[in-house]
Amino acid sequence: MAIYDLHSHTTHSDGTLSPLELVTRAKSCGVDVLALTDHDGTFGLQEGVDAARSVGIRFVPGVEISVTWGAQTVHIVGLGIDWLNEKLRAGLAEMQIKRVERAKQLGRKLETNGIPNALERVKAIAGLEAPTRTHFGRFLVDNGYARDLQDSFNKWLGKKGKAYVRGDWATLVEAVTWITAAGGQAVIAHPGRYQYTLTKLRCMIEEFIECGGAGLEVVSSSHSPQMVGDMSALAKHYALLASVGSDFHSPGNPRVELGRNLTLPANLTPIWSTW
Ligand code: AMP
Ligand code: MN
Ligand code: MN
Ligand code: MN
């Protein structure tokens, strides 16, 4: 059986590998089909396509769009997108502006808390105009303000952190519409991770389907076996296509590796069965 991994990141968002390094690693991990899904941008996709051709692996161009729904951030993955599509490009351009603004606010909050020039220093490490919270986290760890990435979210960047900035991202309908306009399939990323009640999660799924959403990421490295079971039941109930993804960001965490432990429960319809 072919190994699919339909959720991963590169240095074009908060991953630490370039598209070529990512694709090469995926190949050596035995992945047959890899989707690159950087946060709110498609900057690495052409490089990914070229790299995949040279390495000999099937490549699915993707994106992971940040959405605000029910006072929380939800991630919607788009698979098989035409990243030159005007509607998608315009939407993602707005997202980049929001990200730059959020990074500025975050930088200011860190300065208020005694960390000078935070944004400039983070930008220098990230090499991006719109660094992600992961970049801020790595900066905080490297400079002794947090023990590790998790600690940087607990102390600074997460909901209870001193420098928390509430995201004001796309709406659910916007994200799904941009993806489908670009010929892609919209998938709710790591649904087990959101702190919604089951009622609220169902409500979000129903709205997602209404706006044209296609799939649920049933298997993810953020999911416990119990969550995989719960998400399988939801995928079945709503007749959603099932997706799988490691959400790989960087080497070094044996729990999160490209293509590892991504077997889909047998009674579901894999999203790739429609390709
Ligand atoms: P952003 O989209 O800039 O708000 O950054 C979100 C990213 O931060 C996610 O995609 C994860 O990669 C990372 N992240 C979120 N929460 C945590 C956490 N508690 N520990 C480590 N990384 C996290
Ligand atoms: Mn990330
Ligand atoms: Mn995500
Ligand atoms: Mn991700």
Coordinates of C-alpha atoms and ligand atoms in Angstrom, one line a residue:
M1 CA 0.0 0.0 0.0
A2 CA 1.2 3.4 -0.9
I3 CA 2.2 5.8 1.9
Y4 CA 0.5 9.2 1.8
D5 CA 1.5 12.2 3.9
L6 CA -0.7 15.1 3.1
H7 CA 0.4 17.8 5.6
S8 CA 4.0 19.2 6.0
H9 CA 5.9 22.4 6.3
T10 CA 9.2 24.0 5.0
T11 CA 11.3 27.1 5.6
H12 CA 8.7 29.0 3.6
S13 CA 6.6 29.0 6.8
D14 CA 7.7 27.4 10.1
G15 CA 9.4 24.3 9.0
T16 CA 13.2 23.9 9.1
L17 CA 13.8 22.1 5.8
S18 CA 13.8 23.6 2.3
P19 CA 11.4 22.0 -0.2
L20 CA 14.2 20.0 -1.7
E21 CA 15.3 18.8 1.7
L22 CA 11.7 18.0 2.7
V23 CA 11.0 16.0 -0.5
T24 CA 14.3 14.1 -0.2
R25 CA 13.6 13.2 3.4
A26 CA 10.1 12.1 2.5
K27 CA 11.5 9.8 -0.2
S28 CA 13.9 8.3 2.3
C29 CA 11.1 7.8 4.7
G30 CA 9.2 5.7 2.1
V31 CA 6.5 8.3 1.4
D32 CA 5.0 7.8 -2.0
V33 CA 2.8 10.9 -2.1
L34 CA 3.6 14.1 -0.2
A35 CA 1.6 17.3 0.1
L36 CA 3.4 20.5 1.1
T37 CA 1.0 22.7 3.1
D38 CA 2.8 25.8 4.4
H39 CA 0.9 28.3 6.6
D40 CA -1.0 30.9 4.6
G41 CA 1.4 30.9 1.6
T42 CA 2.4 28.9 -1.5
F43 CA 6.0 30.2 -1.8
G44 CA 7.6 26.8 -1.7
L45 CA 5.3 25.0 -4.1
Q46 CA 7.2 25.5 -7.4
E47 CA 10.4 24.5 -5.7
G48 CA 8.6 21.4 -4.3
V49 CA 7.2 20.4 -7.7
D50 CA 10.7 20.6 -9.2
A51 CA 12.3 18.8 -6.3
A52 CA 9.7 16.0 -6.4
R53 CA 10.3 15.5 -10.0
S54 CA 14.1 15.1 -9.5
V55 CA 13.7 12.9 -6.5
G56 CA 11.0 10.8 -7.9
I57 CA 8.0 11.2 -5.6
R58 CA 4.4 12.2 -6.2
F59 CA 3.8 15.8 -5.0
V60 CA 0.5 17.5 -4.1
P61 CA 0.6 21.3 -4.0
G62 CA -1.1 22.5 -0.8
V63 CA -1.6 25.2 1.8
E64 CA -2.8 25.5 5.4
I65 CA -5.0 28.5 5.9
S66 CA -5.6 30.1 9.3
V67 CA -9.2 30.7 10.1
T68 CA -10.9 32.3 13.1
W69 CA -14.1 30.4 14.0
G70 CA -15.9 30.4 17.3
A71 CA -13.2 32.6 19.0
Q72 CA -10.6 30.0 18.1
T73 CA -8.0 29.4 15.4
V74 CA -8.8 26.5 13.1
H75 CA -6.6 25.3 10.2
I76 CA -7.9 24.4 6.8
V77 CA -5.7 22.5 4.5
G78 CA -6.1 22.9 0.8
L79 CA -4.9 20.0 -1.4
G80 CA -4.3 19.9 -5.1
I81 CA -4.5 23.7 -5.5
D82 CA -3.5 25.7 -8.5
W83 CA -1.5 28.2 -6.7
L84 CA -1.5 30.7 -9.5
N85 CA -5.3 31.1 -9.2
E86 CA -6.2 34.7 -8.8
K87 CA -8.8 34.3 -6.0
L88 CA -6.5 32.2 -3.9
R89 CA -3.5 34.5 -4.5
A90 CA -5.6 37.5 -3.5
G91 CA -6.8 35.7 -0.3
L92 CA -3.3 34.6 0.7
A93 CA -2.0 38.1 0.0
E94 CA -4.5 39.4 2.6
M95 CA -3.3 36.7 5.0
Q96 CA 0.3 37.8 4.6
I97 CA -0.7 41.4 5.6
K98 CA -2.5 40.0 8.6
R99 CA 0.5 38.0 9.6
V100 CA 2.9 41.0 9.3
E101 CA 0.5 43.0 11.5
R102 CA 0.3 40.1 14.0
A103 CA 4.1 39.8 14.1
K104 CA 4.4 43.5 14.9
Q105 CA 1.9 43.3 17.7
L106 CA 3.7 40.2 19.1
G107 CA 7.0 42.0 18.9
R108 CA 5.6 45.0 20.8
K109 CA 4.2 42.8 23.5
L110 CA 7.6 41.1 24.0
E111 CA 9.3 44.6 24.1
T112 CA 6.8 45.6 26.8
N113 CA 7.9 42.5 28.7
G114 CA 11.6 43.5 28.5
I115 CA 12.8 41.8 25.3
P116 CA 14.3 44.5 23.1
N117 CA 14.0 44.5 19.3
A118 CA 12.2 41.2 19.4
L119 CA 10.6 41.5 15.9
E120 CA 13.8 42.5 14.1
R121 CA 15.7 39.7 15.8
V122 CA 13.0 37.1 15.0
K123 CA 12.8 38.3 11.4
A124 CA 16.6 38.0 11.0
I125 CA 16.4 34.3 12.1
A126 CA 13.2 33.5 10.2
G127 CA 14.3 35.1 6.9
L128 CA 10.6 36.0 6.5
E129 CA 8.7 39.3 6.6
A130 CA 5.9 37.6 8.4
P131 CA 7.5 35.2 11.0
T132 CA 5.2 32.7 12.6
R133 CA 4.8 32.1 16.3
T134 CA 7.1 29.1 15.9
H135 CA 9.9 31.5 14.9
F136 CA 9.2 33.6 17.9
G137 CA 9.2 30.5 20.0
R138 CA 12.6 29.4 18.7
F139 CA 14.0 32.9 19.3
L140 CA 12.7 32.8 22.9
V141 CA 14.3 29.4 23.5
D142 CA 17.6 30.4 21.9
N143 CA 17.8 33.6 24.1
G144 CA 17.0 31.9 27.4
Y145 CA 13.4 33.2 27.8
A146 CA 11.9 29.7 27.5
R147 CA 13.2 26.2 28.2
D148 CA 11.8 24.7 24.9
L149 CA 9.2 25.4 22.3
Q150 CA 6.3 24.1 24.3
D151 CA 7.5 26.3 27.3
S152 CA 7.6 29.3 24.9
F153 CA 4.0 28.8 24.1
N154 CA 3.0 28.3 27.7
K155 CA 4.9 31.3 29.0
W156 CA 4.7 33.7 26.1
L157 CA 2.9 32.9 22.9
G158 CA -0.1 30.7 23.7
K159 CA -3.5 31.8 25.0
K160 CA -2.3 32.2 28.6
G161 CA 1.1 33.6 27.6
K162 CA 2.4 37.1 28.4
A163 CA 2.7 38.1 24.7
Y164 CA -0.5 36.4 23.4
V165 CA -2.1 38.2 20.4
R166 CA -5.5 37.0 19.4
G167 CA -5.4 36.0 15.7
D168 CA -7.9 37.7 13.4
W169 CA -7.7 35.3 10.5
A170 CA -9.9 34.4 7.5
T171 CA -13.4 33.2 7.9
L172 CA -14.2 29.6 7.3
V173 CA -16.2 30.4 4.1
E174 CA -13.3 32.5 2.8
A175 CA -10.7 29.8 3.3
V176 CA -12.8 27.1 1.7
T177 CA -13.9 29.3 -1.2
W178 CA -10.3 30.3 -2.0
I179 CA -9.2 26.6 -2.0
T180 CA -12.1 25.3 -4.1
A181 CA -11.8 28.3 -6.5
A182 CA -8.2 27.1 -7.1
G183 CA -9.4 23.6 -7.9
G184 CA -8.4 22.2 -4.5
Q185 CA -10.1 20.1 -1.9
A186 CA -10.5 21.7 1.6
V187 CA -9.7 19.6 4.6
I188 CA -10.1 20.4 8.3
A189 CA -6.6 20.0 9.7
H190 CA -6.0 18.1 13.0
P191 CA -9.6 18.4 14.2
G192 CA -8.8 16.6 17.4
R193 CA -6.7 19.6 18.6
Y194 CA -9.4 22.2 18.9
Q195 CA -10.8 22.9 22.2
Y196 CA -14.4 22.7 21.1
T197 CA -17.2 20.7 22.7
L198 CA -18.5 17.9 20.4
T199 CA -21.6 20.1 19.6
K200 CA -19.4 23.0 18.6
L201 CA -17.1 20.8 16.5
R202 CA -20.1 19.3 14.7
C203 CA -21.4 22.8 14.1
M204 CA -18.1 23.8 12.5
I205 CA -18.1 20.7 10.4
E206 CA -21.6 21.4 9.2
E207 CA -20.7 25.0 8.2
F208 CA -17.6 23.7 6.5
I209 CA -19.6 21.2 4.4
E210 CA -22.1 23.9 3.6
C211 CA -19.4 26.1 2.1
G212 CA -17.9 23.2 0.0
G213 CA -15.4 21.6 2.4
A214 CA -14.5 18.0 1.4
G215 CA -12.4 16.3 4.0
L216 CA -11.3 15.7 7.6
E217 CA -7.7 15.0 8.6
V218 CA -8.5 11.9 10.6
V219 CA -4.9 10.8 11.1
S220 CA -2.5 13.4 12.4
S221 CA 0.6 13.3 14.6
S222 CA -1.4 15.5 17.0
H223 CA -4.1 12.8 17.4
S224 CA -4.2 10.2 20.1
P225 CA -5.7 6.8 19.1
Q226 CA -8.9 7.8 20.8
M227 CA -9.1 11.0 18.7
V228 CA -8.5 9.0 15.5
G229 CA -11.5 6.9 16.5
D230 CA -13.6 10.0 17.3
M231 CA -12.6 11.7 14.0
S232 CA -13.3 8.5 12.0
A233 CA -16.8 8.4 13.4
L234 CA -17.3 12.1 12.4
A235 CA -15.9 11.5 8.9
K236 CA -18.3 8.6 8.5
H237 CA -21.3 10.4 9.9
Y238 CA -20.8 13.4 7.6
A239 CA -19.5 11.4 4.6
L240 CA -16.3 13.4 4.6
L241 CA -13.3 12.2 2.7
A242 CA -10.5 11.1 5.1
S243 CA -7.0 12.6 5.0
V244 CA -3.8 11.8 6.8
G245 CA -0.8 14.0 7.6
S246 CA 2.2 14.1 9.8
D247 CA 2.3 17.9 10.1
F248 CA 6.0 17.5 10.0
H249 CA 8.0 20.7 10.7
S250 CA 11.5 19.6 11.5
P251 CA 13.7 16.5 12.1
G252 CA 14.4 15.4 15.6
N253 CA 11.1 14.5 17.0
P254 CA 10.6 10.7 16.6
R255 CA 6.9 11.0 17.2
V256 CA 6.5 13.3 14.2
E257 CA 8.2 11.9 11.1
L258 CA 7.2 12.1 7.4
G259 CA 4.9 9.2 6.5
R260 CA 5.2 7.6 10.0
N261 CA 2.1 6.0 11.6
L262 CA -0.4 7.4 9.1
T263 CA -2.5 4.3 8.4
L264 CA -6.1 5.2 7.8
P265 CA -8.8 3.1 9.5
A266 CA -10.2 0.7 6.9
N267 CA -13.9 1.8 6.9
L268 CA -13.2 5.3 5.6
T269 CA -13.0 6.8 2.1
P270 CA -9.5 8.2 1.5
I271 CA -9.4 11.6 -0.1
W272 CA -7.0 10.2 -2.7
S273 CA -9.6 7.8 -3.9
T274 CA -11.1 10.9 -5.7
W275 CA -7.8 11.7 -7.5
Ligands
AMP1 P1 1.0 30.9 13.9 O1 0.2 30.4 12.7 O2 2.0 31.9 13.5 O3 0.1 31.4 15.0 O4 1.8 29.7 14.5 C1 1.1 28.5 14.7 C2 2.2 27.4 14.7 O5 2.8 27.3 16.0 C3 1.5 26.0 14.6 O6 1.3 25.7 13.2 C4 2.4 25.1 15.2 O7 3.4 24.7 14.3 C5 3.1 26.0 16.3 N1 2.5 25.7 17.7 C6 1.2 26.0 18.1 N2 1.1 25.7 19.4 C7 2.2 25.1 19.8 C8 2.7 24.6 21.0 N3 1.9 24.6 22.1 N4 4.0 24.1 21.0 C9 4.8 24.1 19.9 N5 4.4 24.7 18.7 C10 3.1 25.1 18.7
MN2 MN 3.2 25.3 12.1
MN3 MN -2.0 23.4 11.9
MN4 MN 0.5 22.3 9.8

